Amino acid sequence: MAVFTPVEEAEAEPFISRFGLGSLRALTPIAEGVENTNYRLDTDQGRFVLTLFEGRTDEAALPFCLGLTRHAAERGLPCASALVDAGGEAIGRLNGRPAAILDWLPGVAKTEPSLDDQAAAGALLARLHLAAADYPAERANPVGAAARRALFERCDTRAAGADRRILERLAPWVAAHAPDPAAGLPRGPIHADYFPDNLLFEGGAPSGLIDFYFACVDALAYDLAIALSAWGFDATGAPLPAALHAFQSGYEAVRPLSAAERAALPELGAVAAVRFTLTRLHDRLFHDPAALVTPKDPAPFLRRLDWWTGAPLAA
């Protein structure tokens, strides 16, 4: 259950009152998610999400992330806007954590998306890239090359056995001299965590794109590579060719890739696989037994790396 910082109703009420939401009716923990604490917030004015941002979320980046989701919502995408209080502030503090209240979005995430769902998800990602093109704020990738090297070096202090072999496989991709496959490609704001559990569906269509807290400015094709790595493989890390094709086709129906982006996609996919292998390995090696979230196995993303480097995605 993804509640790292418990909140009682009596603790939440003063925070909620700043946003003019009326009386609190219910505060219900939301089990999904692994990064932040989320509660479903029911008041006499409707349903919202109360989020407390935990340690991995950079508080300084919250204005960028919340601003981007508002920017996308204002352009018609199914994204949540953060509420602002009477002083125009969206971010406050609750129980020692930065906190915000966002619109509730309907729908549920799909654990087994159909090919139509894959295409719709790809199209929505492309729409996000187009809608965000004029978003003026900047944020460097929080899991960029330097951060990946730092994760690798920290894992190196504790890894043994099979985990050591994982690091040996990743080493060429985190070396200081490793080339950047995103160099020279079109850039803009990206979601950077476009996994199936961050996209809600209702009535057969996407109804809510959530969790923008890794959002940053980077290569648009890298965001597509992350999404393909998330949507186009099964739980073991084996590729699903029809899903990969449907997602990329949905994306390119809205925003066609350039020849350079298409050529770079396999290496960008490899970088995405390295990122998630490292973060999962780090979380396993440095897991706090008191935490309520079970670390995820890095092996399925290591298998994605093998696929991206051995079988480039067809044009």
Short mmCIF file of C-alpha atoms in Angstrom, two decimals:
data_model
loop_
_atom_site.label_atom_id
_atom_site.label_comp_id
_atom_site.label_asym_id
_atom_site.label_seq_id
_atom_site.Cartn_x
_atom_site.Cartn_y
_atom_site.Cartn_z
CA MET A 1 0.00 0.00 0.00
CA ALA A 2 1.49 3.34 -1.09
CA VAL A 3 0.96 5.36 2.07
CA PHE A 4 4.35 6.37 3.44
CA THR A 5 3.08 9.29 5.53
CA PRO A 6 -0.19 8.55 7.37
CA VAL A 7 -2.69 11.42 7.53
CA GLU A 8 -5.66 11.55 9.87
CA GLU A 9 -8.78 13.49 8.97
CA ALA A 10 -8.15 15.99 11.78
CA GLU A 11 -4.67 16.62 10.36
CA ALA A 12 -5.92 17.04 6.81
CA GLU A 13 -8.81 19.40 7.53
CA PRO A 14 -6.76 22.60 8.13
CA PHE A 15 -4.82 21.97 4.91
CA ILE A 16 -7.98 21.27 2.90
CA SER A 17 -9.70 24.39 4.25
CA ARG A 18 -7.15 26.57 2.45
CA PHE A 19 -8.56 25.43 -0.88
CA GLY A 20 -12.22 26.25 -0.23
CA LEU A 21 -13.41 22.69 -0.71
CA GLY A 22 -16.01 22.73 2.03
CA SER A 23 -16.40 19.99 4.61
CA LEU A 24 -14.35 16.80 4.53
CA ARG A 25 -16.50 13.71 4.10
CA ALA A 26 -13.89 10.95 3.67
CA LEU A 27 -10.14 10.51 3.39
CA THR A 28 -9.30 7.14 1.81
CA PRO A 29 -5.78 5.77 1.20
CA ILE A 30 -4.97 4.90 -2.42
CA ALA A 31 -2.94 1.69 -2.63
CA GLU A 32 -1.54 2.22 -6.14
CA GLY A 33 1.77 3.96 -6.70
CA VAL A 34 5.27 3.51 -5.32
CA GLU A 35 6.69 7.03 -5.03
CA ASN A 36 4.29 9.29 -3.11
CA THR A 37 1.46 9.11 -0.58
CA ASN A 38 -2.01 9.50 -2.11
CA TYR A 39 -5.46 9.77 -0.59
CA ARG A 40 -8.84 9.99 -2.24
CA LEU A 41 -10.37 13.14 -0.84
CA ASP A 42 -14.16 13.45 -0.73
CA THR A 43 -15.68 16.75 0.30
CA ASP A 44 -19.11 18.27 -0.09
CA GLN A 45 -17.78 19.91 -3.28
CA GLY A 46 -16.60 16.75 -4.99
CA ARG A 47 -13.77 14.23 -5.19
CA PHE A 48 -10.07 15.10 -5.38
CA VAL A 49 -6.63 13.55 -4.81
CA LEU A 50 -4.49 14.62 -1.88
CA THR A 51 -0.81 13.89 -2.59
CA LEU A 52 2.07 14.10 -0.13
CA PHE A 53 5.40 14.10 -1.96
CA GLU A 54 7.97 11.75 -0.51
CA GLY A 55 11.76 11.77 -0.58
CA ARG A 56 12.37 10.67 -4.17
CA THR A 57 10.28 13.55 -5.54
CA ASP A 58 12.34 16.74 -5.76
CA GLU A 59 10.34 19.48 -4.07
CA ALA A 60 12.04 22.13 -6.19
CA ALA A 61 10.72 20.42 -9.33
CA LEU A 62 7.07 20.42 -8.25
CA PRO A 63 6.22 23.77 -9.90
CA PHE A 64 7.50 22.37 -13.23
CA CYS A 65 5.61 19.09 -12.87
CA LEU A 66 2.32 20.53 -11.64
CA GLY A 67 2.56 23.37 -14.15
CA LEU A 68 3.00 20.91 -17.01
CA THR A 69 -0.03 18.84 -16.09
CA ARG A 70 -2.11 22.05 -15.81
CA HIS A 71 -0.75 23.24 -19.17
CA ALA A 72 -1.76 19.93 -20.77
CA ALA A 73 -5.21 20.01 -19.16
CA GLU A 74 -5.83 23.52 -20.47
CA ARG A 75 -5.13 22.20 -23.97
CA GLY A 76 -7.74 19.49 -23.68
CA LEU A 77 -5.72 16.51 -22.54
CA PRO A 78 -7.12 14.30 -19.74
CA CYS A 79 -4.69 15.54 -17.10
CA ALA A 80 -5.32 16.73 -13.56
CA SER A 81 -4.83 20.34 -12.51
CA ALA A 82 -3.54 21.16 -9.05
CA LEU A 83 -5.86 23.39 -7.05
CA VAL A 84 -4.55 26.74 -5.81
CA ASP A 85 -5.36 28.34 -2.48
CA ALA A 86 -6.49 31.91 -1.84
CA GLY A 87 -2.87 33.06 -2.11
CA GLY A 88 -2.41 31.44 -5.50
CA GLU A 89 -0.24 28.62 -4.12
CA ALA A 90 -0.65 25.02 -5.26
CA ILE A 91 1.95 23.48 -2.95
CA GLY A 92 1.78 23.50 0.84
CA ARG A 93 3.02 21.29 3.64
CA LEU A 94 1.19 18.56 5.52
CA ASN A 95 2.69 16.28 8.15
CA GLY A 96 6.19 17.39 7.23
CA ARG A 97 5.79 16.75 3.50
CA PRO A 98 5.14 19.00 0.50
CA ALA A 99 1.50 18.42 -0.46
CA ALA A 100 -1.00 19.35 -3.14
CA ILE A 101 -4.63 18.68 -4.04
CA LEU A 102 -5.43 17.71 -7.62
CA ASP A 103 -8.57 17.08 -9.63
CA TRP A 104 -9.86 13.52 -9.48
CA LEU A 105 -9.72 11.81 -12.87
CA PRO A 106 -12.17 8.99 -13.69
CA GLY A 107 -11.28 5.55 -14.94
CA VAL A 108 -8.94 2.70 -14.11
CA ALA A 109 -5.56 1.58 -15.41
CA LYS A 110 -5.51 -1.54 -17.59
CA THR A 111 -3.25 -4.41 -16.63
CA GLU A 112 -3.76 -6.07 -20.03
CA PRO A 113 -4.34 -3.31 -22.59
CA SER A 114 -5.74 -4.35 -25.94
CA LEU A 115 -4.08 -3.34 -29.21
CA ASP A 116 -6.65 -0.56 -29.54
CA ASP A 117 -5.68 0.62 -26.06
CA GLN A 118 -2.02 0.52 -27.08
CA ALA A 119 -2.71 2.69 -30.12
CA ALA A 120 -4.78 5.13 -28.06
CA ALA A 121 -2.01 5.37 -25.47
CA GLY A 122 0.56 6.06 -28.16
CA ALA A 123 -1.63 8.76 -29.71
CA LEU A 124 -2.11 10.45 -26.33
CA LEU A 125 1.64 10.55 -25.72
CA ALA A 126 2.11 12.26 -29.07
CA ARG A 127 -0.66 14.71 -28.23
CA LEU A 128 1.12 15.51 -24.98
CA HIS A 129 4.36 16.24 -26.84
CA LEU A 130 2.57 18.60 -29.24
CA ALA A 131 0.55 20.30 -26.49
CA ALA A 132 3.62 20.82 -24.30
CA ALA A 133 5.76 22.31 -27.06
CA ASP A 134 5.08 25.86 -25.86
CA TYR A 135 5.41 25.10 -22.14
CA PRO A 136 8.21 27.50 -21.18
CA ALA A 137 9.58 26.01 -17.95
CA GLU A 138 12.75 23.90 -17.82
CA ARG A 139 13.80 20.87 -15.79
CA ALA A 140 16.79 18.66 -16.45
CA ASN A 141 16.15 14.92 -16.57
CA PRO A 142 16.33 13.75 -12.91
CA VAL A 143 17.43 10.29 -14.10
CA GLY A 144 19.76 11.50 -16.82
CA ALA A 145 23.27 10.22 -17.55
CA ALA A 146 24.91 11.66 -14.41
CA ALA A 147 22.14 10.34 -12.15
CA ARG A 148 22.37 6.90 -13.75
CA ARG A 149 26.13 6.82 -13.13
CA ALA A 150 25.54 7.79 -9.49
CA LEU A 151 22.97 5.01 -9.09
CA PHE A 152 25.38 2.54 -10.66
CA GLU A 153 28.20 3.56 -8.33
CA ARG A 154 25.99 3.30 -5.25
CA CYS A 155 24.73 -0.14 -6.30
CA ASP A 156 28.35 -1.16 -6.88
CA THR A 157 29.05 -0.74 -3.16
CA ARG A 158 26.57 -3.45 -2.22
CA ALA A 159 25.92 -5.73 -5.21
CA ALA A 160 27.04 -9.37 -5.16
CA GLY A 161 26.29 -12.52 -7.10
CA ALA A 162 23.48 -12.06 -9.65
CA ASP A 163 23.24 -8.35 -8.84
CA ARG A 164 26.93 -7.95 -9.63
CA ARG A 165 26.35 -9.59 -13.01
CA ILE A 166 23.55 -7.11 -13.72
CA LEU A 167 25.95 -4.24 -13.08
CA GLU A 168 28.52 -5.78 -15.41
CA ARG A 169 25.88 -5.83 -18.15
CA LEU A 170 24.97 -2.18 -17.52
CA ALA A 171 28.51 -0.82 -17.17
CA PRO A 172 29.07 0.19 -20.83
CA TRP A 173 25.84 2.21 -20.79
CA VAL A 174 26.76 4.32 -17.76
CA ALA A 175 30.41 4.99 -18.57
CA ALA A 176 31.34 8.67 -18.64
CA HIS A 177 32.33 8.40 -22.31
CA ALA A 178 29.12 6.62 -23.38
CA PRO A 179 27.57 8.39 -26.40
CA ASP A 180 24.23 10.15 -26.05
CA PRO A 181 21.76 8.71 -28.58
CA ALA A 182 19.41 11.66 -27.94
CA ALA A 183 21.91 14.26 -29.11
CA GLY A 184 20.48 16.49 -31.83
CA LEU A 185 16.96 15.07 -31.66
CA PRO A 186 13.83 17.23 -31.14
CA ARG A 187 13.38 18.09 -27.48
CA GLY A 188 10.59 19.33 -25.28
CA PRO A 189 8.71 18.53 -22.09
CA ILE A 190 8.22 14.79 -21.65
CA HIS A 191 6.32 12.62 -19.17
CA ALA A 192 9.30 10.27 -18.65
CA ASP A 193 7.27 7.66 -16.72
CA TYR A 194 4.55 6.71 -19.21
CA PHE A 195 3.65 3.28 -17.84
CA PRO A 196 0.24 1.57 -18.12
CA ASP A 197 -0.47 2.24 -14.44
CA ASN A 198 -0.19 5.98 -15.11
CA LEU A 199 -2.91 6.03 -17.76
CA LEU A 200 -6.56 5.56 -16.83
CA PHE A 201 -9.25 4.37 -19.24
CA GLU A 202 -13.00 4.83 -19.15
CA GLY A 203 -15.46 3.79 -21.84
CA GLY A 204 -12.68 2.40 -24.00
CA ALA A 205 -10.74 5.68 -24.18
CA PRO A 206 -7.97 7.28 -22.13
CA SER A 207 -9.54 9.32 -19.34
CA GLY A 208 -6.63 10.29 -17.11
CA LEU A 209 -2.88 10.73 -17.53
CA ILE A 210 -1.29 10.94 -14.09
CA ASP A 211 2.03 11.00 -12.20
CA PHE A 212 4.11 13.68 -13.91
CA TYR A 213 6.77 13.72 -11.18
CA PHE A 214 9.61 12.50 -13.41
CA ALA A 215 8.59 14.98 -16.13
CA CYS A 216 11.44 17.01 -17.58
CA VAL A 217 12.79 18.43 -20.84
CA ASP A 218 14.50 15.80 -22.98
CA ALA A 219 14.29 14.14 -26.39
CA LEU A 220 10.71 13.40 -27.41
CA ALA A 221 11.78 10.11 -28.95
CA TYR A 222 13.30 9.09 -25.61
CA ASP A 223 9.86 9.48 -24.04
CA LEU A 224 8.47 7.23 -26.76
CA ALA A 225 11.24 4.70 -26.08
CA ILE A 226 10.37 4.70 -22.37
CA ALA A 227 6.71 4.17 -23.20
CA LEU A 228 7.44 1.36 -25.66
CA SER A 229 9.60 -0.31 -23.01
CA ALA A 230 6.70 -0.01 -20.56
CA TRP A 231 3.80 -1.04 -22.80
CA GLY A 232 5.40 -3.40 -25.31
CA PHE A 233 6.72 -6.22 -23.12
CA ASP A 234 5.16 -8.81 -20.83
CA ALA A 235 5.83 -9.21 -17.11
CA THR A 236 8.93 -11.32 -17.76
CA GLY A 237 10.45 -8.76 -20.14
CA ALA A 238 9.62 -10.65 -23.34
CA PRO A 239 8.63 -8.41 -26.28
CA LEU A 240 5.06 -8.21 -27.54
CA PRO A 241 5.59 -7.33 -31.22
CA ALA A 242 1.94 -6.50 -31.95
CA ALA A 243 1.78 -4.20 -28.91
CA LEU A 244 5.02 -2.44 -29.87
CA HIS A 245 3.70 -1.88 -33.39
CA ALA A 246 0.28 -0.67 -32.22
CA PHE A 247 1.72 1.81 -29.71
CA GLN A 248 4.26 3.27 -32.13
CA SER A 249 1.68 3.42 -34.94
CA GLY A 250 -0.72 5.28 -32.64
CA TYR A 251 2.03 7.74 -31.75
CA GLU A 252 3.12 8.33 -35.35
CA ALA A 253 -0.46 8.81 -36.52
CA VAL A 254 -0.34 12.05 -34.49
CA ARG A 255 3.37 12.96 -34.56
CA PRO A 256 5.44 11.12 -37.19
CA LEU A 257 9.05 10.47 -36.23
CA SER A 258 11.89 11.95 -38.23
CA ALA A 259 14.38 9.59 -39.87
CA ALA A 260 16.94 10.49 -37.18
CA GLU A 261 14.46 9.74 -34.36
CA ARG A 262 13.53 6.41 -35.89
CA ALA A 263 17.19 5.45 -36.29
CA ALA A 264 17.94 6.39 -32.67
CA LEU A 265 14.96 4.57 -31.18
CA PRO A 266 16.70 1.24 -30.40
CA GLU A 267 19.52 2.94 -28.48
CA LEU A 268 17.02 5.21 -26.72
CA GLY A 269 15.08 2.10 -25.74
CA ALA A 270 18.29 0.59 -24.39
CA VAL A 271 18.89 3.72 -22.28
CA ALA A 272 15.34 3.48 -20.94
CA ALA A 273 15.92 -0.19 -20.05
CA VAL A 274 19.17 0.73 -18.27
CA ARG A 275 17.39 3.42 -16.29
CA PHE A 276 14.67 1.15 -14.96
CA THR A 277 17.02 -1.77 -14.36
CA LEU A 278 19.20 0.52 -12.24
CA THR A 279 16.39 2.11 -10.26
CA ARG A 280 14.85 -1.28 -9.49
CA LEU A 281 18.21 -2.78 -8.57
CA HIS A 282 18.97 0.19 -6.33
CA ASP A 283 15.58 -0.09 -4.61
CA ARG A 284 16.18 -3.78 -3.97
CA LEU A 285 19.71 -3.34 -2.67
CA PHE A 286 18.79 -0.44 -0.40
CA HIS A 287 15.28 -1.50 0.57
CA ASP A 288 14.03 -0.30 3.93
CA PRO A 289 12.29 -3.30 5.57
CA ALA A 290 9.88 -0.89 7.26
CA ALA A 291 8.63 0.43 3.91
CA LEU A 292 5.23 -0.78 2.75
CA VAL A 293 6.27 -1.18 -0.90
CA THR A 294 7.96 -4.35 -2.19
CA PRO A 295 10.91 -3.61 -4.51
CA LYS A 296 10.38 -4.64 -8.13
CA ASP A 297 12.58 -7.21 -9.85
CA PRO A 298 15.15 -5.56 -12.18
CA ALA A 299 15.52 -8.67 -14.38
CA PRO A 300 12.57 -7.95 -16.73
CA PHE A 301 14.10 -4.60 -17.68
CA LEU A 302 17.51 -6.19 -18.20
CA ARG A 303 15.79 -8.50 -20.71
CA ARG A 304 14.42 -5.42 -22.44
CA LEU A 305 17.98 -4.15 -22.78
CA ASP A 306 18.95 -7.40 -24.46
CA TRP A 307 16.04 -7.04 -26.87
CA TRP A 308 16.67 -3.38 -27.73
CA THR A 309 20.35 -4.06 -28.43
CA GLY A 310 19.79 -7.28 -30.31
CA ALA A 311 16.61 -6.68 -32.31
CA PRO A 312 16.02 -3.03 -33.28
CA LEU A 313 12.40 -1.98 -33.61
CA ALA A 314 11.23 -2.25 -37.19
CA ALA A 315 10.48 0.98 -39.03
#
